mmCIF file of C-alpha atoms in Angstrom:
data_model
loop_
_atom_site.group_PDB
_atom_site.id
_atom_site.type_symbol
_atom_site.label_atom_id
_atom_site.label_comp_id
_atom_site.label_asym_id
_atom_site.label_seq_id
_atom_site.Cartn_x
_atom_site.Cartn_y
_atom_site.Cartn_z
ATOM 1 C CA PRO A 1 61.020 -90.495 -75.467
ATOM 2 C CA GLY A 2 57.874 -92.102 -74.140
ATOM 3 C CA THR A 3 55.183 -94.187 -75.639
ATOM 4 C CA GLU A 4 52.451 -92.909 -77.985
ATOM 5 C CA LYS A 5 50.052 -93.074 -75.061
ATOM 6 C CA GLN A 6 52.364 -90.735 -73.059
ATOM 7 C CA LYS A 7 52.692 -88.440 -76.015
ATOM 8 C CA ARG A 8 48.908 -88.257 -76.404
ATOM 9 C CA ALA A 9 48.661 -87.316 -72.697
ATOM 10 C CA ALA A 10 51.311 -84.613 -73.167
ATOM 11 C CA MET A 11 49.359 -83.182 -76.108
ATOM 12 C CA GLU A 12 46.183 -83.143 -74.038
ATOM 13 C CA SER A 13 48.007 -81.209 -71.280
ATOM 14 C CA ALA A 14 49.252 -78.676 -73.873
ATOM 15 C CA ARG A 15 45.682 -78.267 -75.199
ATOM 16 C CA LYS A 16 44.471 -77.386 -71.673
ATOM 17 C CA THR A 17 46.775 -74.354 -71.743
ATOM 18 C CA ASP A 18 45.996 -73.639 -75.396
ATOM 19 C CA PHE A 19 49.647 -74.434 -76.113
ATOM 20 C CA ASP A 20 50.692 -71.344 -74.148
ATOM 21 C CA GLY A 21 54.264 -70.352 -74.922
ATOM 22 C CA ILE A 22 54.809 -73.166 -77.398
ATOM 23 C CA THR A 23 56.097 -72.059 -80.786
ATOM 24 C CA GLN A 24 57.585 -75.311 -81.921
ATOM 25 C CA LEU A 25 57.332 -78.961 -81.022
ATOM 26 C CA GLN A 26 59.471 -81.947 -81.912
ATOM 27 C CA ILE A 27 58.594 -85.625 -81.542
ATOM 28 C CA HIS A 28 61.186 -88.357 -81.594
ATOM 29 C CA VAL A 29 60.194 -91.192 -83.908
ATOM 30 C CA ARG A 30 61.518 -94.546 -82.729
ATOM 31 C CA MET A 31 62.355 -97.510 -84.873
ATOM 32 C CA PRO A 32 61.824 -101.224 -84.226
ATOM 33 C CA GLY A 33 64.287 -102.441 -81.631
ATOM 34 C CA ASP A 34 64.234 -99.027 -79.990
ATOM 35 C CA ALA A 35 60.510 -98.738 -79.233
ATOM 36 C CA THR A 36 58.346 -101.068 -77.213
ATOM 37 C CA ASP A 37 54.966 -99.831 -78.408
ATOM 38 C CA ILE A 38 55.062 -100.151 -82.195
ATOM 39 C CA GLN A 39 51.598 -101.069 -83.426
ATOM 40 C CA PRO A 40 50.952 -103.831 -85.966
ATOM 41 C CA GLY A 41 51.495 -102.544 -89.517
ATOM 42 C CA GLU A 42 53.450 -99.497 -88.336
ATOM 43 C CA PRO A 43 57.123 -98.939 -89.167
ATOM 44 C CA PHE A 44 57.810 -96.882 -86.068
ATOM 45 C CA SER A 45 56.426 -95.277 -82.945
ATOM 46 C CA PRO A 46 54.449 -93.141 -82.533
ATOM 47 C CA SER A 47 52.092 -94.166 -85.315
ATOM 48 C CA ARG A 48 51.773 -92.320 -88.590
ATOM 49 C CA GLN A 49 48.184 -91.546 -87.678
ATOM 50 C CA PHE A 50 49.208 -89.868 -84.456
ATOM 51 C CA LEU A 51 51.964 -87.905 -86.123
ATOM 52 C CA GLY A 52 49.539 -86.740 -88.836
ATOM 53 C CA GLU A 53 47.001 -85.646 -86.208
ATOM 54 C CA VAL A 54 49.649 -83.678 -84.336
ATOM 55 C CA SER A 55 50.982 -82.138 -87.529
ATOM 56 C CA SER A 56 47.533 -80.946 -88.594
ATOM 57 C CA GLU A 57 46.650 -79.541 -85.185
ATOM 58 C CA LEU A 58 49.921 -77.679 -84.804
ATOM 59 C CA ALA A 59 49.741 -76.284 -88.324
ATOM 60 C CA GLU A 60 46.320 -74.819 -87.531
ATOM 61 C CA ARG A 61 47.821 -73.210 -84.458
ATOM 62 C CA GLY A 62 50.854 -71.840 -86.333
ATOM 63 C CA ILE A 63 53.243 -74.052 -84.333
ATOM 64 C CA LEU A 64 56.325 -75.496 -86.118
ATOM 65 C CA PHE A 65 56.254 -79.316 -85.926
ATOM 66 C CA GLN A 66 59.287 -81.488 -86.528
ATOM 67 C CA THR A 67 59.897 -85.169 -86.317
ATOM 68 C CA LEU A 68 63.263 -86.580 -85.371
ATOM 69 C CA PRO A 69 63.506 -90.093 -86.751
ATOM 70 C CA TYR A 70 65.842 -91.235 -83.992
ATOM 71 C CA GLY A 71 68.877 -93.012 -85.410
ATOM 72 C CA ALA A 72 67.443 -93.152 -88.957
ATOM 73 C CA SER A 73 70.161 -93.050 -91.508
ATOM 74 C CA ASP A 74 68.176 -94.504 -94.408
ATOM 75 C CA ALA A 75 66.007 -92.871 -97.097
ATOM 76 C CA VAL A 76 63.117 -95.319 -96.581
ATOM 77 C CA THR A 77 62.265 -93.878 -93.186
ATOM 78 C CA TYR A 78 62.108 -90.359 -94.542
ATOM 79 C CA ALA A 79 59.940 -91.491 -97.494
ATOM 80 C CA GLN A 80 57.521 -93.142 -95.065
ATOM 81 C CA LEU A 81 57.260 -89.898 -93.013
ATOM 82 C CA LEU A 82 56.844 -87.816 -96.173
ATOM 83 C CA ASP A 83 54.104 -90.194 -97.361
ATOM 84 C CA ALA A 84 52.382 -89.519 -94.034
ATOM 85 C CA GLY A 85 52.427 -85.820 -94.767
ATOM 86 C CA LEU A 86 55.382 -84.906 -92.529
ATOM 87 C CA ALA A 87 58.031 -82.743 -94.058
ATOM 88 C CA SER A 88 60.006 -81.013 -91.313
ATOM 89 C CA PHE A 89 62.817 -83.068 -89.862
ATOM 90 C CA ALA A 90 65.508 -82.807 -87.235
ATOM 91 C CA THR A 91 68.305 -85.260 -87.902
ATOM 92 C CA ASP A 92 71.765 -86.442 -87.070
ATOM 93 C CA TYR A 93 72.159 -87.339 -90.768
ATOM 94 C CA PRO A 94 71.552 -84.126 -92.742
ATOM 95 C CA ASP A 95 73.160 -85.417 -95.957
ATOM 96 C CA VAL A 96 70.958 -88.545 -95.951
ATOM 97 C CA THR A 97 67.857 -86.544 -95.054
ATOM 98 C CA LEU A 98 68.430 -83.890 -97.733
ATOM 99 C CA LYS A 99 69.051 -86.489 -100.417
ATOM 100 C CA ALA A 100 66.030 -88.538 -99.311
ATOM 101 C CA VAL A 101 63.707 -85.509 -99.472
ATOM 102 C CA ARG A 102 65.048 -84.378 -102.844
ATOM 103 C CA ASP A 103 64.783 -87.884 -104.286
ATOM 104 C CA TYR A 104 61.257 -88.250 -102.914
ATOM 105 C CA TYR A 105 59.960 -85.111 -104.601
ATOM 106 C CA GLU A 106 61.892 -85.712 -107.824
ATOM 107 C CA ALA A 107 60.207 -89.114 -108.048
ATOM 108 C CA GLY A 108 56.815 -87.459 -107.783
ATOM 109 C CA GLY A 109 56.111 -87.872 -104.066
ATOM 110 C CA LYS A 110 53.169 -86.103 -102.539
#
């Protein structure tokens, strides 16, 4: 787990080694009640801005990036992540996730 601040520090450490040996990276996304560092206006932690920054950087480096919306069993969470440009998920709820992603794109999502 860890806070966004701790995740930023971990990313900085990985940059110092040019992400040596890293081919994929997964970040757990925490919901209210499970995270202590949710910023105002954010639905989860780490922030959508941080997740977007990580996603862009890792894509440029050819590293697979996944988010794991920890404990999320609702379509709304996946829609919020998709709206933020995130589209690779690890999940304990594959049926919910698959339906949420399909519904999102069928409704004209990004």
